[in-house]
Amino acid sequence: MHDSIPYVDIKIHECKWVFLNSACYRESDKRYYWGFWRFSWKKKASLLFRETQLEIVEIWDLLNHLCMMRSIFISDSCKETQLHALNPQSWLQVERGKVYKSSSYSPSSIESLIKVTEPPVLPFFKPVDYVEVLAQIHEELESCTHGKRSDLYLLQFQVFKGLGEVKLLRRSLHSAWQKATNIHERLVFGAWLKYERKGEELVANLLASYGKGTQEFGPVDILALFSYDFNVTTQNNEMVEAYDSNMAHISNTVFFCIQGEKIACDRQKMAALSAPFHAMLNGCFTESLKEDIDLSENGITPSSMRAISLFSQTGRLDDLSPDVLLEILIFANKFFCERLKDACDRKLASLVCSRQDAVALMHYALEENSPILAASCLQAFLYELPECLSDEQVVKIFCNANDRQRTIMVGHASFLLYCLLSEVAINSDPQSDITACFLERLVDSATTNRQKQLALHQLGCVRLLRKEYDEAKRLFGEAIGAGHVYSVTGLARVTFIKGDKLSAYKEISSVISSPVPLGWMYQERSLYCEGDSKWEDLERATELDPTLNYPYMYRAASLMRKQDVQAALREINRVLGFKLALECLELRFCFYLALEEYKAALCDVQAILTLSPEYRMFEGRVAASQLRTLVREHVEHWTTADCWLQLYDRWSSVDDIGSLSVIYQMLETDAPKGVLYFRQSLLLLRLNCPDAAMRSLQLARQHAATEHERLVYEGWILYDTGHCEDGLRKAEESIRLQRSFEAFFLKAYALADSSPDPSCSTTVVSLLEDALKCPSDRLRKGQALNNLGSVYVDCRKLDLAADCYINALKIRHTRAHQGLARVHFLKNNKTAAYKEMTELIQKAKNNASAYEKRSEYGDRDLINEDLKMVTQLDPLRVYPYRYRAAVLMDSRKEKEAITELSRAIAFKADLHLLHLRAAFHEHIGDVSGALRDCRAALSVEPNHQEMLELHSRVNSQEP
C-alpha cells in the first residue's frame, strides 16, 4: 500500500496509527478512523512533520510515551469500560533501520512526559525587603534634586518588575519620563514606554480619530530640546574690535584657494567663526597679511567653502547634501568653529528619517563629537525596538562604543540606555551574544551600588544560561557582595551544576537564617535535598509565597508518579485556581493525557492556545497546536449548537477555563467570530490576563460583521485602556447606526464610570433596560440583568433588584446569587443571604470570591472558616488577611495582627495591606515602622488621600 508514498509520510502515518491504537477504541471505531486516514493522512502527516520541526523518532517516542502513561496510571476505578491490554511488542519496531527493543515502564519514560524543570534564576532586581527599598525611594524622592528623580523612578520600576506588578512598573516608567531633565533621559524613557506598550497602536489611532494626541511617547523634537550656549554677538564684537585696532590697513576681503578655485570671504566674519581663524586672519601669522590663502590641504571642497563663507555672513546653512554637510562638520571641528559645527550638527540631525540614515550618520556623530546628530540617530534606533536589534550594524554601534562615544551618544544616561537594550535583548533571546554584550556595557555603566546589584545579577543569569559557569559564579558573587541577596540562587545553582550539592545547600541555608526568610529561599534549597526535607522546604516555600509555581508542579508530578491521581490533580488545581500559568496548564494537560481524559486534555491545550497561540510544549519541542490536532481526534465532534450548549454549561458553572476552551473550538465553526472573540476577551479579563484580553478585543474588531458592531468593540478597547469618555462616544456612534444590546450595554458601563454625578444612575437603568429589549443571547442578558440589579441596589430599590437577580438566575446566570444575597442582607435577612451564597458555592467551579462574600453573612466561627477557605483557594485575595488582622488587633494581639498582614505583604504589594499595617504600627507607637509602610504605600499609589493624611500625621511624630 505504501509503495508510492514518501518515507517520511509513512513514518508519520505509522505513528498516528499507534496513537489511535493506544486509545483502545472499539474495532468499529478503529475501522472508521482507518478508513478516514486512508484518504487524508498523507496531507495531515506532512503538515505535522513540517510544523513540529521534530525528527520522526521524536514524534514516535512522544506517542509511545503517551501510550505507556495510559497503561501506567489508569487504575480500574478510573476505567469506564474494559480497556484492551497493550502489547509493547506490537508497536513499530523498526525506524530508520534501527531496531527498538520491547520496553516496559521505567521512571525515565514517565519523566520524559511529566517533567518539571527547575525554576529559573530570574534576571530581576529582588531585594529581600522590597517594602524597605520602596520606602527609601519615596523618602529620597521627597528630598532629592529634580535631576535625580528619574533615576529613582527607574529603580522603583525595577522593584515592581521583580514583583511582577505590570501596571505599577509602567506607571514608574511614566513618572521617570515626566521627570526627565535632559534630552537623553526623555528619549530613552519615551522609547521604553513605547516598547512596553507595543501592540497598543490601535488605541492611539482610535484616540487620533477624536483629535487626541497619539504620540505621547513618539519621537521628540531633538533640535528644540538641545540648547546652544554659544554667544554669537559677544564673540563677533570682540573680533571686530580686534580688527579696528590692529588691522585697519589690511583688505577686508580674503580669498581661500582650493583646488584651483578662489572663494572670496569677509575676513572679519570668517575670523569671528573661531579663535584659530581669528589668529590666522588677524594675528601675527603670515596669513594675516595675505589676501590669498591656500586651504587645499584641509579636506574641504570649493562648494563647501562657499557654504561656509555664506554662513559666516548670514549665520545660516542653506539646503545642502549630507556629503557636503559632513565635510563642513569635519572642517568646523578641525578649526573649532562652534557655531558652524552646531548649525551643521542640527542640519544633519534633521535629515535622519530612517534607521538606514542613522546607521550611516552615527559614525560621523561619534567621530566628530556631534551630540545632536548622535541623539537623532539614537532616537531612530530606539523607536524601532526590538526590530532594530536584528541589524548587525546597529548592534555593533551599541556594543563597540567606548566611554567617550557613549557620552556623545547618550550623555550621562548610559546606564539607562543599556538597561533598556538589555531588557529588550533578554526578552528576545537571553542566551545571545547581543544580550551578553549589552549587559557587559550595563555593568560598565553602573555607578551606584543598586545599579551594580542589578547589572551584575542580570549578566550572571545570562552567563548561567550560556553555561559559562566560572564567569557566572564570579558575577553572582559580586552581586551578593554589592548587597543583592537573591543572587545566591545563581551562586548555588552554579555550585550544584559543578557537582558540589552540599555547598549549594549550605549557601542557601545561610540566607534562610536571615531575619526575613522568603519563599524563593526554601524553593531554591529544595533543589539540593531529597525526600522529606525536600517536601518540607517546598511546603514552607508555598506557605511564605503561594505565587511560586514550582512547588505545586513538583508535588503534583511526584503524586502522579506514585499513581495518586486525584491528589496530583488537586495539587495542580490549587495554583490554577488563582493563577493561569501556562506551565501549570501544560503539566495538567500531560496528566489528562496519561489518564486518557482527552476532553479535559483538549480543554487545557485550547486554553493554552488562547493565551499564547505560538506556545510550544515539551521543552519547546512540539507546537501546542499540533498536540491539539492529535488529541482532538479522540474527542467527539461538536456541532455549533453543541458548542453553545457547552458554553452555557461552563459559563453558568463559572468554569472560565472551560469556557475559554469552548470558545476556541467555536472559532473554527461558521459562528460569527467577532462575537466569539469578544466573549473570549471578557473571560480573559476575568482571569486577570489583560494583554490576552486586549488581543482578543482587537480580533473582535477585526472580525466585526457590521460597522455598528465594530464601533462597539472599539468602544470596549478604549474603555478597557482607561478612556471611558471616548468609549462612551463610540457607543453613541454605534447606537446612531443601529440600536443593539452591546451598544447600550457599553454606554451604560462607560457612563457609570465616567460620570461622577450620582443622578446618572437613572440614565444607566434606562440604558440597561434598552439593552434588554434588543436581541442577544442569554449569557449577555444574564450579565445585563445582574448589572441592572446592582444599580437598583445602589438606589435602594431592593424589590426591583431582587426581580432582576431572580430573572438572571432563571437563565442560569449563576453569579446573580451574590446580588440576591446582598438584597436579602439589606432586608435584614442574614440567614437567607448566607443560604444564597451557599447555593453559589455549590454551583460555581471557581468560588473563592463566593466564600469571601458569604463570610459577610455568617457568624464569627463561620466567617473564619470561609475566609480560611478563601486564602486556600486564592491567596492573592487580600480581604481575609485584613479581616483576620483586625480581629487580632481587637483582641489586643498587636504582634500577631502585624504578622498576619506581613504574610501577604511579603508576596503582594497591596496598598490596603500596607495602609492597615502602617495604622497598626502607629497604634503601638512604632513610628519608624509606620513611616516605612506609609512611604511604601505611596510608592504603590502616590495620590491616595487617606494614605497621604496618615503619612503626614506619622511624619510629624518622627523625632
PDB file of C-alpha atoms in Angstrom, residues 723-811:
ATOM      1  CA  HIS A 723     -10.533  56.161  28.071  1.00  0.00           C
ATOM      2  CA  CYS A 724     -14.109  55.951  29.396  1.00  0.00           C
ATOM      3  CA  GLU A 725     -15.432  59.107  27.758  1.00  0.00           C
ATOM      4  CA  ASP A 726     -14.099  58.062  24.360  1.00  0.00           C
ATOM      5  CA  GLY A 727     -15.604  54.607  24.829  1.00  0.00           C
ATOM      6  CA  LEU A 728     -18.919  56.305  25.603  1.00  0.00           C
ATOM      7  CA  ARG A 729     -18.661  58.292  22.392  1.00  0.00           C
ATOM      8  CA  LYS A 730     -18.110  55.106  20.363  1.00  0.00           C
ATOM      9  CA  ALA A 731     -21.189  53.564  21.941  1.00  0.00           C
ATOM     10  CA  GLU A 732     -23.273  56.580  20.971  1.00  0.00           C
ATOM     11  CA  GLU A 733     -21.973  56.407  17.393  1.00  0.00           C
ATOM     12  CA  SER A 734     -22.940  52.733  17.239  1.00  0.00           C
ATOM     13  CA  ILE A 735     -26.453  53.420  18.573  1.00  0.00           C
ATOM     14  CA  ARG A 736     -26.965  56.098  15.934  1.00  0.00           C
ATOM     15  CA  LEU A 737     -26.282  53.468  13.288  1.00  0.00           C
ATOM     16  CA  GLN A 738     -28.328  50.725  14.944  1.00  0.00           C
ATOM     17  CA  ARG A 739     -29.790  50.065  18.362  1.00  0.00           C
ATOM     18  CA  SER A 740     -28.125  46.953  19.752  1.00  0.00           C
ATOM     19  CA  PHE A 741     -27.694  45.172  23.055  1.00  0.00           C
ATOM     20  CA  GLU A 742     -23.908  45.597  23.151  1.00  0.00           C
ATOM     21  CA  ALA A 743     -24.005  49.297  22.268  1.00  0.00           C
ATOM     22  CA  PHE A 744     -26.455  50.107  25.077  1.00  0.00           C
ATOM     23  CA  PHE A 745     -24.559  47.843  27.467  1.00  0.00           C
ATOM     24  CA  LEU A 746     -21.259  49.606  26.678  1.00  0.00           C
ATOM     25  CA  LYS A 747     -22.855  53.025  27.035  1.00  0.00           C
ATOM     26  CA  ALA A 748     -24.250  52.082  30.448  1.00  0.00           C
ATOM     27  CA  TYR A 749     -20.843  50.825  31.624  1.00  0.00           C
ATOM     28  CA  ALA A 750     -18.938  53.828  30.307  1.00  0.00           C
ATOM     29  CA  LEU A 751     -21.428  56.349  31.645  1.00  0.00           C
ATOM     30  CA  ALA A 752     -21.389  54.819  35.114  1.00  0.00           C
ATOM     31  CA  ASP A 753     -17.584  55.065  35.215  1.00  0.00           C
ATOM     32  CA  SER A 754     -17.087  58.444  33.556  1.00  0.00           C
ATOM     33  CA  SER A 755     -19.803  60.451  35.316  1.00  0.00           C
ATOM     34  CA  PRO A 756     -19.257  61.495  38.963  1.00  0.00           C
ATOM     35  CA  ASP A 757     -22.909  62.584  39.224  1.00  0.00           C
ATOM     36  CA  PRO A 758     -24.922  60.073  41.323  1.00  0.00           C
ATOM     37  CA  SER A 759     -28.061  61.057  39.438  1.00  0.00           C
ATOM     38  CA  CYS A 760     -26.728  59.328  36.326  1.00  0.00           C
ATOM     39  CA  SER A 761     -27.956  56.015  37.801  1.00  0.00           C
ATOM     40  CA  THR A 762     -31.397  56.739  36.337  1.00  0.00           C
ATOM     41  CA  THR A 763     -29.840  57.016  32.874  1.00  0.00           C
ATOM     42  CA  VAL A 764     -27.833  53.831  33.429  1.00  0.00           C
ATOM     43  CA  VAL A 765     -31.029  51.970  34.375  1.00  0.00           C
ATOM     44  CA  SER A 766     -32.706  53.250  31.225  1.00  0.00           C
ATOM     45  CA  LEU A 767     -29.774  52.165  29.071  1.00  0.00           C
ATOM     46  CA  LEU A 768     -29.705  48.655  30.550  1.00  0.00           C
ATOM     47  CA  GLU A 769     -33.447  48.343  30.039  1.00  0.00           C
ATOM     48  CA  ASP A 770     -32.954  49.401  26.405  1.00  0.00           C
ATOM     49  CA  ALA A 771     -30.225  46.773  26.094  1.00  0.00           C
ATOM     50  CA  LEU A 772     -32.523  44.049  27.403  1.00  0.00           C
ATOM     51  CA  LYS A 773     -35.114  44.945  24.768  1.00  0.00           C
ATOM     52  CA  CYS A 774     -32.587  44.236  21.999  1.00  0.00           C
ATOM     53  CA  PRO A 775     -31.793  40.746  20.662  1.00  0.00           C
ATOM     54  CA  SER A 776     -28.938  38.970  22.422  1.00  0.00           C
ATOM     55  CA  ASP A 777     -28.019  35.599  23.868  1.00  0.00           C
ATOM     56  CA  ARG A 778     -28.763  34.519  27.414  1.00  0.00           C
ATOM     57  CA  LEU A 779     -25.138  34.868  28.513  1.00  0.00           C
ATOM     58  CA  ARG A 780     -25.137  38.598  27.952  1.00  0.00           C
ATOM     59  CA  LYS A 781     -28.732  39.161  29.040  1.00  0.00           C
ATOM     60  CA  GLY A 782     -27.900  37.497  32.328  1.00  0.00           C
ATOM     61  CA  GLN A 783     -24.986  39.899  32.758  1.00  0.00           C
ATOM     62  CA  ALA A 784     -27.207  42.888  31.932  1.00  0.00           C
ATOM     63  CA  LEU A 785     -29.852  41.791  34.443  1.00  0.00           C
ATOM     64  CA  ASN A 786     -27.152  41.312  37.056  1.00  0.00           C
ATOM     65  CA  ASN A 787     -25.775  44.803  36.423  1.00  0.00           C
ATOM     66  CA  LEU A 788     -29.245  46.325  36.465  1.00  0.00           C
ATOM     67  CA  GLY A 789     -29.852  44.680  39.817  1.00  0.00           C
ATOM     68  CA  SER A 790     -26.637  46.225  41.146  1.00  0.00           C
ATOM     69  CA  VAL A 791     -27.772  49.698  40.090  1.00  0.00           C
ATOM     70  CA  TYR A 792     -31.141  49.170  41.800  1.00  0.00           C
ATOM     71  CA  VAL A 793     -29.327  48.076  44.978  1.00  0.00           C
ATOM     72  CA  ASP A 794     -27.267  51.272  44.913  1.00  0.00           C
ATOM     73  CA  CYS A 795     -30.534  53.207  44.588  1.00  0.00           C
ATOM     74  CA  ARG A 796     -32.056  51.125  47.432  1.00  0.00           C
ATOM     75  CA  LYS A 797     -34.811  49.805  45.123  1.00  0.00           C
ATOM     76  CA  LEU A 798     -34.438  46.356  46.608  1.00  0.00           C
ATOM     77  CA  ASP A 799     -37.582  44.700  45.223  1.00  0.00           C
ATOM     78  CA  LEU A 800     -36.686  45.708  41.684  1.00  0.00           C
ATOM     79  CA  ALA A 801     -33.139  44.484  42.274  1.00  0.00           C
ATOM     80  CA  ALA A 802     -34.426  41.132  43.514  1.00  0.00           C
ATOM     81  CA  ASP A 803     -36.576  40.737  40.407  1.00  0.00           C
ATOM     82  CA  CYS A 804     -33.528  41.344  38.201  1.00  0.00           C
ATOM     83  CA  TYR A 805     -31.413  38.791  40.047  1.00  0.00           C
ATOM     84  CA  ILE A 806     -34.171  36.173  40.020  1.00  0.00           C
ATOM     85  CA  ASN A 807     -34.696  36.651  36.284  1.00  0.00           C
ATOM     86  CA  ALA A 808     -30.942  36.338  35.756  1.00  0.00           C
ATOM     87  CA  LEU A 809     -30.897  33.077  37.704  1.00  0.00           C
ATOM     88  CA  LYS A 810     -33.729  31.746  35.568  1.00  0.00           C
ATOM     89  CA  ILE A 811     -31.427  31.966  32.549  1.00  0.00           C
TER      90      ILE A 811
END
